Amino acid sequence: MARRGSYAKGVAKREEILVRALEVIAREGYGGASVKQLAEAVGLSQAGLLHYFESKEELFTEILRKRDELDSESSGLDEATYSPASATVDDVRRGYVGVVRHNADVPGLVQLFARLSVDAADTEHPAHDFFLARNAQLREVFAATVSRQQAVGAIPDTVPPETIARIFQAVADGMQVQWMLEPDVDMAATVDALFDLLTGARPNGGARDGAAS
Amino acid sequence: MARRGSYAKGVAKREEILVRALEVIAREGYGGASVKQLAEAVGLSQAGLLHYFESKEELFTEILRKRDELDSESSGLDEATYSPASATVDDVRRGYVGVVRHNADVPGLVQLFARLSVDAADTEHPAHDFFLARNAQLREVFAATVSRQQAVGAIPDTVPPETIARIFQAVADGMQVQWMLEPDVDMAATVDALFDLLTGARPNGGARDGAAS
DNA sequence: GTCTATAACGGGATAGAC
DNA sequence: GTCTATCCCGTTATAGAC
């Protein structure tokens, strides 16, 4: 892909910037930060940072994209290995709840995500297509497993898998908003409870979190 | 409450401004509008508008507050009459789904609401307490009905009513985000489907919306 | 490749005329 | 009570030195 050394170096630097930005935002939070603030936190001047990105909006979009990239690497699952046909409801539950629980450790990223989610409603926003694709992809794998589990009778089939996927996505997003407003709220436990409602039962021997409210 | 004529007039004008602002935003949308834009849409200069409000943030917070006020009036229910002890699951379902469906008619307000929801995570934001109180109150009446219906066996009691209320609030908020991104999504139908999951059955003879996805 | 400097802009808030 | 005018600030984006 990268044909010239200088170009490849630029790309590498770009990646490095994104990783650093992720660390900073996760650790120190994101309060509608300006490019300048982020630049300094990352060890560059404002102009130096924008040298690598078209605009502020594109910069922050790329940060979220990089987050996804790192998350899917660290969890050791890419699209090929994720959600095998043998996945049970409990497998999906563990994965989904785990992701949500992890989010509580990176408040700044959650805030950036939430902010960009609403800004990206504008079709012209650089993150618009990113969110469309990301959401669709997440719902897709989720719905696929739900569908198989419905066929097996582990989940009621009164609601189509795609709709169930939308509901879970909405709960994940919506709980983030509640949690930003009230940090004591247990996002993961609440999502876990939704699985209870879905299956009509507790997970097999799964340890329970504390109360959700 | 209002003791002097001039003061009462100021308050009246303030109300009038808020109502006008609501109409404009509901009709023409809200694209992160500036005070100036809103002022002109409302027939005042920027300074003239700010004469009635402490700041931009307070202004937009009051707009949402007024929205709630008008909505609860127009639906003819205040806290005293709402959610009587005799309310069935279907009553709550109809009300809740109706509210969500109504939101699809006022995209600008949904966007303003979503935007302020994330800004209000900051404890210093004027809307912070507003959202805390509003959310708590909505969940409270919802949870009360859920609790009664659990006692009657109409709803599984494996999940505490407060948690169920949080889930429904999260879905309502989260579906707004999905809908802003993809206006073809049917928010109301999806929430309706969640009621299906909750009750494990279709509403009694209730007409169904189209597919949720 | 990265910086300093600055342009170009728009925002919210305020002073003061009327 | 409402307007015009303006201030002052922070922002993003760009130009140009090094």
Coordinates of C-alpha atoms (C1' of nucleotides) in Angstrom, one line a residue:
Chain A
M1 CA 0.0 0.0 0.0
A2 CA 2.6 2.6 1.1
R3 CA 5.0 3.0 -1.7
R4 CA 7.5 5.6 -0.5
G5 CA 9.4 5.7 2.7
S6 CA 8.4 9.3 3.5
Y7 CA 4.7 8.5 3.0
A8 CA 4.9 5.4 5.2
K9 CA 6.6 7.4 7.9
G10 CA 3.8 10.0 7.8
V11 CA 1.3 7.3 8.2
A12 CA 3.2 5.8 11.1
K13 CA 3.4 9.1 12.8
R14 CA -0.3 9.5 12.2
E15 CA -1.0 6.2 13.9
E16 CA 1.3 7.2 16.8
I17 CA -0.6 10.4 17.3
L18 CA -3.9 8.6 17.4
V19 CA -2.7 6.1 19.9
R20 CA -1.3 8.9 22.1
A21 CA -4.5 10.9 21.8
L22 CA -6.5 7.8 22.9
E23 CA -4.4 7.4 26.0
V24 CA -4.7 11.1 26.9
I25 CA -8.5 11.2 26.3
A26 CA -9.1 8.0 28.2
R27 CA -7.0 9.1 31.1
E28 CA -7.8 12.8 31.3
G29 CA -11.2 12.9 29.9
Y30 CA -12.7 14.8 27.0
G31 CA -14.4 18.1 27.7
G32 CA -15.2 19.2 24.3
A33 CA -11.5 19.7 23.9
S34 CA -10.1 21.9 21.2
V35 CA -7.4 20.9 18.8
K36 CA -4.9 23.0 20.6
Q37 CA -5.5 21.3 23.9
L38 CA -5.2 17.9 22.4
A39 CA -2.2 18.9 20.5
E40 CA -0.3 20.0 23.6
A41 CA -1.4 16.9 25.5
V42 CA 0.1 14.9 22.6
G43 CA 3.3 16.9 22.5
L44 CA 2.7 18.9 19.3
S45 CA 1.6 22.4 18.4
Q46 CA -1.9 22.9 17.1
A47 CA -0.6 23.4 13.6
G48 CA 1.7 20.5 13.9
L49 CA -1.2 18.2 14.8
L50 CA -3.4 19.5 12.0
H51 CA -0.6 18.8 9.6
Y52 CA -1.7 15.2 9.8
F53 CA -5.5 15.6 9.6
E54 CA -7.8 17.5 7.3
S55 CA -9.8 19.1 10.0
K56 CA -10.8 18.8 13.6
E57 CA -13.8 16.7 12.8
E58 CA -11.8 14.3 10.8
L59 CA -9.2 14.1 13.6
F60 CA -11.7 13.1 16.2
T61 CA -13.4 10.7 13.8
E62 CA -10.1 8.9 13.3
I63 CA -9.5 8.7 17.0
L64 CA -12.7 6.8 17.4
R65 CA -11.8 4.6 14.4
K66 CA -8.5 3.8 16.0
R67 CA -10.2 3.0 19.2
D68 CA -12.2 0.3 17.5
E69 CA -9.1 -1.0 15.8
L70 CA -7.2 -1.4 19.0
D71 CA -10.1 -2.8 20.9
S72 CA -10.8 -5.5 18.4
E73 CA -7.1 -6.4 18.4
S74 CA -6.7 -6.5 22.1
S75 CA -9.8 -8.6 22.5
G76 CA -8.1 -11.0 20.0
L77 CA -11.1 -11.2 17.8
D78 CA -11.5 -10.0 14.3
E79 CA -14.6 -10.5 12.1
A80 CA -13.5 -13.9 11.0
T81 CA -13.2 -15.4 14.5
Y82 CA -15.9 -13.5 16.2
S83 CA -19.4 -14.9 16.7
P84 CA -18.8 -18.4 15.4
A85 CA -21.8 -20.5 14.6
S86 CA -21.3 -22.3 17.9
A87 CA -21.7 -19.1 20.0
T88 CA -24.3 -19.5 22.8
V89 CA -26.4 -16.7 24.3
D90 CA -24.0 -16.7 27.3
D91 CA -21.0 -16.3 25.0
V92 CA -22.6 -13.2 23.4
R93 CA -23.7 -12.0 26.8
R94 CA -20.3 -12.2 28.3
G95 CA -18.7 -10.4 25.4
Y96 CA -21.3 -7.7 25.2
V97 CA -21.4 -7.0 28.9
G98 CA -17.6 -7.1 29.0
V99 CA -17.3 -4.4 26.4
V100 CA -19.8 -2.2 28.3
R101 CA -18.0 -2.8 31.6
H102 CA -14.7 -1.8 29.9
N103 CA -16.2 1.4 28.8
A104 CA -16.6 2.5 32.4
D105 CA -12.8 2.7 32.6
V106 CA -12.5 5.2 29.8
P107 CA -15.0 8.0 30.5
G108 CA -13.3 10.4 28.2
L109 CA -13.7 8.1 25.3
V110 CA -17.4 7.5 26.1
Q111 CA -17.9 11.2 26.1
L112 CA -16.2 11.7 22.8
F113 CA -18.2 8.9 21.4
A114 CA -21.4 10.3 22.6
R115 CA -20.6 13.8 21.4
L116 CA -19.6 12.6 18.0
S117 CA -22.7 10.4 17.8
V118 CA -25.0 13.3 17.8
D119 CA -22.8 15.5 15.6
A120 CA -22.6 12.7 13.1
A121 CA -26.3 13.0 12.5
D122 CA -25.4 15.6 9.9
T123 CA -24.8 13.6 6.7
E124 CA -21.8 15.9 5.9
H125 CA -20.0 15.1 9.1
P126 CA -16.9 12.9 8.5
A127 CA -18.0 10.5 11.2
H128 CA -21.4 10.0 9.6
D129 CA -20.4 7.0 7.4
F130 CA -18.2 5.7 10.2
F131 CA -21.1 5.4 12.6
L132 CA -23.4 4.0 10.0
A133 CA -21.0 1.2 9.1
R134 CA -19.9 0.6 12.7
N135 CA -23.5 0.3 14.0
A136 CA -24.6 -1.9 11.2
Q137 CA -21.7 -4.2 11.6
L138 CA -22.2 -4.6 15.3
R139 CA -25.9 -5.2 15.0
E140 CA -25.2 -7.7 12.2
V141 CA -23.0 -10.1 14.2
F142 CA -25.3 -9.7 17.2
A143 CA -28.4 -10.4 15.2
A144 CA -26.8 -13.5 13.6
T145 CA -26.2 -15.1 16.9
V146 CA -29.7 -14.1 18.1
S147 CA -31.2 -15.7 15.1
R148 CA -29.4 -19.0 15.6
Q149 CA -30.4 -19.0 19.2
Q150 CA -34.0 -18.3 18.3
A151 CA -34.0 -21.3 16.0
V152 CA -32.8 -23.4 19.0
G153 CA -35.4 -21.9 21.2
A154 CA -33.0 -20.3 23.6
I155 CA -34.5 -16.9 22.9
P156 CA -38.2 -16.0 22.1
D157 CA -38.8 -15.5 18.4
T158 CA -41.6 -13.0 18.8
V159 CA -39.3 -10.2 17.9
P160 CA -37.0 -10.2 14.8
P161 CA -33.3 -10.5 15.4
E162 CA -32.5 -7.2 13.8
T163 CA -34.9 -5.5 16.1
I164 CA -33.4 -7.2 19.2
A165 CA -30.0 -6.0 17.9
R166 CA -31.3 -2.5 17.7
I167 CA -32.6 -2.6 21.2
F168 CA -29.3 -3.8 22.6
Q169 CA -27.5 -1.1 20.7
A170 CA -29.9 1.5 22.0
V171 CA -29.4 0.3 25.6
A172 CA -25.7 0.4 25.3
D173 CA -25.8 3.9 23.9
G174 CA -28.5 5.1 26.2
M175 CA -26.8 3.7 29.3
Q176 CA -23.7 5.6 28.4
V177 CA -25.7 8.8 28.6
Q178 CA -27.2 7.9 31.9
W179 CA -23.8 7.0 33.2
M180 CA -22.2 10.2 32.1
L181 CA -24.9 12.0 34.0
E182 CA -24.8 9.7 37.0
P183 CA -21.4 7.9 37.2
D184 CA -22.7 5.6 40.0
V185 CA -25.0 3.9 37.6
D186 CA -23.8 0.4 36.7
M187 CA -24.0 0.2 32.9
A188 CA -22.8 -3.4 32.7
A189 CA -25.2 -4.7 35.3
T190 CA -28.1 -3.0 33.5
V191 CA -27.2 -4.5 30.2
D192 CA -26.8 -7.8 31.9
A193 CA -30.3 -7.4 33.3
L194 CA -31.6 -6.9 29.7
F195 CA -30.2 -10.3 28.9
D196 CA -32.2 -11.7 31.8
L197 CA -35.3 -10.2 30.3
L198 CA -34.4 -11.7 26.9
T199 CA -33.7 -15.2 28.0
G200 CA -36.2 -15.2 30.9
A201 CA -33.5 -16.7 33.1
R202 CA -30.2 -16.2 34.7
P203 CA -27.0 -17.1 32.9
N204 CA -25.7 -20.6 33.6
G205 CA -23.8 -20.3 36.8
G206 CA -22.6 -16.8 35.8
A207 CA -21.5 -14.5 38.6
R208 CA -23.8 -11.5 39.0
D209 CA -22.9 -7.9 39.3
G210 CA -24.2 -5.6 41.9
A211 CA -27.6 -3.9 41.7
A212 CA -28.0 -2.0 38.5
S213 CA -29.7 1.0 40.0
Chain B
M1 CA -46.0 34.5 42.6
A2 CA -45.5 37.5 40.3
R3 CA -46.1 40.6 42.4
R4 CA -45.4 43.5 40.1
G5 CA -46.8 44.2 36.7
S6 CA -43.5 44.8 35.0
Y7 CA -42.0 41.6 36.5
A8 CA -45.0 39.6 35.4
K9 CA -44.8 41.1 31.9
G10 CA -41.1 40.1 31.7
V11 CA -42.0 36.6 32.7
A12 CA -44.9 36.4 30.2
K13 CA -42.6 37.6 27.4
R14 CA -40.0 35.0 28.5
E15 CA -42.6 32.3 28.2
E16 CA -43.7 33.6 24.8
I17 CA -40.1 33.5 23.6
L18 CA -39.7 29.9 24.7
V19 CA -42.9 28.8 23.0
R20 CA -41.8 30.5 19.8
A21 CA -38.4 29.0 20.0
L22 CA -39.9 25.6 20.4
E23 CA -42.0 26.0 17.3
V24 CA -39.1 27.2 15.3
I25 CA -36.7 24.4 16.4
A26 CA -39.4 21.7 16.0
R27 CA -40.1 23.0 12.5
E28 CA -36.8 24.1 11.1
G29 CA -34.5 21.8 13.1
Y30 CA -31.7 22.6 15.4
G31 CA -28.2 22.4 13.9
G32 CA -26.2 23.5 16.9
A33 CA -27.8 26.9 16.4
S34 CA -26.3 30.0 17.7
V35 CA -28.1 32.5 19.9
K36 CA -28.1 34.9 17.1
Q37 CA -29.8 32.5 14.7
L38 CA -32.4 31.6 17.2
A39 CA -33.0 35.2 18.1
E40 CA -33.7 36.2 14.5
A41 CA -36.0 33.2 14.0
V42 CA -37.9 34.4 17.0
G43 CA -38.0 38.0 15.9
L44 CA -35.5 39.5 18.3
S45 CA -31.9 40.6 18.1
Q46 CA -29.2 38.5 19.8
A47 CA -28.9 41.0 22.6
G48 CA -32.6 41.3 22.9
L49 CA -33.0 37.6 23.4
L50 CA -30.2 37.3 25.8
H51 CA -31.8 40.1 27.8
Y52 CA -34.2 37.4 29.1
F53 CA -31.7 34.7 29.9
E54 CA -28.5 34.5 31.8
S55 CA -26.6 32.7 29.0
K56 CA -26.9 30.5 26.0
E57 CA -26.8 27.3 28.0
E58 CA -29.5 28.5 30.3
L59 CA -31.6 29.6 27.4
F60 CA -31.5 26.2 25.8
T61 CA -32.1 24.4 29.1
E62 CA -35.2 26.5 29.5
I63 CA -36.4 25.6 26.1
L64 CA -36.3 21.9 27.0
R65 CA -38.0 22.6 30.3
K66 CA -40.8 24.4 28.5
R67 CA -41.1 21.5 26.1
D68 CA -41.8 19.1 28.9
E69 CA -44.3 21.6 30.4
L70 CA -46.3 21.9 27.2
D71 CA -46.1 18.2 26.5
S72 CA -47.5 17.2 29.9
E73 CA -50.2 19.8 29.5
S74 CA -51.3 18.8 26.1
S75 CA -51.4 15.1 27.0
G76 CA -53.7 16.2 29.8
L77 CA -51.8 14.5 32.5
D78 CA -49.9 15.9 35.4
E79 CA -48.2 13.9 38.1
A80 CA -51.4 13.6 40.1
T81 CA -53.4 11.9 37.3
Y82 CA -50.6 10.1 35.7
S83 CA -50.0 6.4 36.3
P84 CA -52.9 5.6 38.5
A85 CA -52.7 2.4 40.5
S86 CA -55.1 0.8 38.0
A87 CA -52.7 1.3 35.0
T88 CA -52.1 -1.9 33.1
V89 CA -49.0 -2.8 31.1
D90 CA -50.9 -1.9 28.0
D91 CA -51.7 1.5 29.3
V92 CA -48.1 2.3 30.0
R93 CA -47.1 0.8 26.7
R94 CA -49.5 2.9 24.8
G95 CA -48.4 6.1 26.6
Y96 CA -44.7 5.4 26.3
V97 CA -44.8 4.3 22.6
G98 CA -47.0 7.3 21.9
V99 CA -44.4 9.7 23.3
V100 CA -41.7 8.1 21.3
R101 CA -43.7 8.2 18.1
H102 CA -44.5 11.9 18.7
N103 CA -40.8 12.6 18.9
A104 CA -40.3 11.6 15.3
D105 CA -42.4 14.6 14.4
V106 CA -40.0 17.1 16.0
P107 CA -36.5 16.2 14.8
G108 CA -35.0 19.5 15.9
L109 CA -36.1 19.0 19.5
V110 CA -34.8 15.5 19.5
Q111 CA -31.4 16.8 18.4
L112 CA -31.4 19.6 20.9
F113 CA -32.3 17.1 23.6
A114 CA -29.5 14.7 22.6
R115 CA -27.0 17.5 22.4
L116 CA -27.8 18.9 25.7
S117 CA -27.9 15.4 27.2
V118 CA -24.2 15.0 26.6
D119 CA -23.3 18.6 27.5
A120 CA -25.2 18.2 30.7
A121 CA -22.8 15.5 31.9
D122 CA -20.8 18.4 33.2
T123 CA -22.0 19.1 36.7
E124 CA -21.7 22.8 36.1
H125 CA -24.0 22.8 33.2
P126 CA -27.3 24.5 33.8
A127 CA -29.1 21.5 32.4
H128 CA -27.4 19.0 34.7
D129 CA -29.9 19.1 37.5
F130 CA -32.8 19.4 35.0
F131 CA -31.8 16.1 33.4
L132 CA -31.2 14.4 36.8
A133 CA -34.6 15.3 38.0
R134 CA -36.4 14.7 34.8
N135 CA -34.9 11.3 34.3
A136 CA -35.5 10.2 37.9
Q137 CA -39.1 11.3 37.7
L138 CA -39.8 9.5 34.5
R139 CA -38.2 6.3 35.7
E140 CA -40.1 6.6 39.0
V141 CA -43.6 6.5 37.5
F142 CA -42.6 3.8 35.1
A143 CA -41.0 1.7 37.8
A144 CA -44.1 2.1 40.0
T145 CA -46.4 0.6 37.4
V146 CA -43.9 -2.1 36.5
S147 CA -43.7 -3.0 40.2
R148 CA -47.5 -3.4 40.5
Q149 CA -47.6 -5.4 37.3
Q150 CA -44.9 -7.7 38.6
A151 CA -46.9 -8.3 41.7
V152 CA -49.8 -9.4 39.5
G153 CA -47.5 -11.6 37.4
A154 CA -48.0 -9.6 34.2
I155 CA -44.3 -9.0 34.0
P156 CA -41.4 -11.3 35.1
D157 CA -39.9 -10.2 38.4
T158 CA -36.4 -11.5 37.7
V159 CA -35.3 -7.9 37.2
P160 CA -36.0 -5.0 39.7
P161 CA -38.5 -2.4 38.5
E162 CA -35.9 0.4 38.7
T163 CA -33.6 -1.5 36.4
I164 CA -36.4 -2.1 33.9
A165 CA -37.1 1.6 34.0
R166 CA -33.5 2.4 33.3
I167 CA -33.5 0.0 30.4
F168 CA -36.6 1.6 28.9
Q169 CA -35.1 5.0 29.3
A170 CA -31.9 3.9 27.7
V171 CA -33.7 2.5 24.8
A172 CA -35.7 5.6 24.3
D173 CA -32.6 7.8 24.4
G174 CA -30.5 5.3 22.3
M175 CA -33.1 4.9 19.6
Q176 CA -33.1 8.7 19.2
V177 CA -29.5 8.5 18.4
Q178 CA -30.0 5.7 15.9
W179 CA -32.9 7.6 14.4
M180 CA -31.0 10.8 14.0
L181 CA -28.3 8.8 12.1
E182 CA -30.9 6.8 10.1
P183 CA -34.2 8.6 9.9
D184 CA -35.9 5.6 8.4
V185 CA -35.6 3.7 11.6
D186 CA -38.9 3.3 13.4
M187 CA -38.2 4.3 17.0
A188 CA -41.7 3.7 18.2
A189 CA -41.9 0.2 16.7
T190 CA -38.6 -0.8 18.3
V191 CA -39.7 0.4 21.7
D192 CA -43.0 -1.4 21.2
A193 CA -41.0 -4.6 20.5
L194 CA -39.2 -4.2 23.8
F195 CA -42.5 -4.4 25.5
D196 CA -43.1 -7.6 23.6
L197 CA -39.9 -8.9 25.1
L198 CA -40.9 -7.7 28.5
T199 CA -44.3 -9.3 28.5
G200 CA -43.5 -12.2 26.4
A201 CA -46.6 -11.5 24.4
R202 CA -48.4 -9.2 22.0
P203 CA -50.6 -6.4 23.4
N204 CA -54.2 -7.3 23.8
G205 CA -55.6 -6.7 20.3
G206 CA -53.3 -3.8 19.8
A207 CA -52.5 -2.7 16.3
R208 CA -48.9 -3.3 15.3
D209 CA -46.6 -0.8 13.7
G210 CA -44.5 -1.7 10.7
A211 CA -41.2 -3.6 11.0
A212 CA -38.8 -2.0 13.4
S213 CA -35.7 -2.4 11.3
Chain C
dG1 C1' 8.2 17.8 9.6
dT2 C1' 7.3 21.0 13.0
dC3 C1' 7.1 25.3 14.7
dT4 C1' 5.5 30.5 15.2
dA5 C1' 2.6 33.8 13.7
dT6 C1' -1.4 35.2 12.0
dA7 C1' -5.3 35.2 9.3
dA8 C1' -10.2 34.9 9.2
dC9 C1' -14.0 34.0 11.5
dG10 C1' -17.9 33.4 14.7
dG11 C1' -19.2 33.1 19.0
dG12 C1' -21.3 35.0 23.5
dA13 C1' -21.6 38.7 26.3
dT14 C1' -22.0 43.8 27.4
dA15 C1' -22.4 49.1 26.9
dG16 C1' -25.1 52.4 25.8
dA17 C1' -28.4 54.9 22.7
dC18 C1' -33.1 55.3 22.0
Chain D
dG1 C1' -37.5 46.7 26.6
dT2 C1' -35.1 46.4 22.6
dC3 C1' -31.8 47.7 19.4
dT4 C1' -27.0 48.7 17.4
dA5 C1' -22.5 48.6 18.0
dT6 C1' -18.6 46.7 19.8
dC7 C1' -15.6 44.1 22.6
dC8 C1' -13.2 40.2 23.6
dC9 C1' -12.4 35.8 23.4
dG10 C1' -11.4 31.2 21.4
dT11 C1' -11.6 28.7 17.6
dT12 C1' -9.9 26.4 13.2
dA13 C1' -7.1 26.8 9.4
dT14 C1' -3.2 28.5 6.7
dA15 C1' 1.3 30.8 5.5
dG16 C1' 5.8 30.8 5.9
dA17 C1' 10.2 30.5 8.6
dC18 C1' 13.4 27.1 10.1

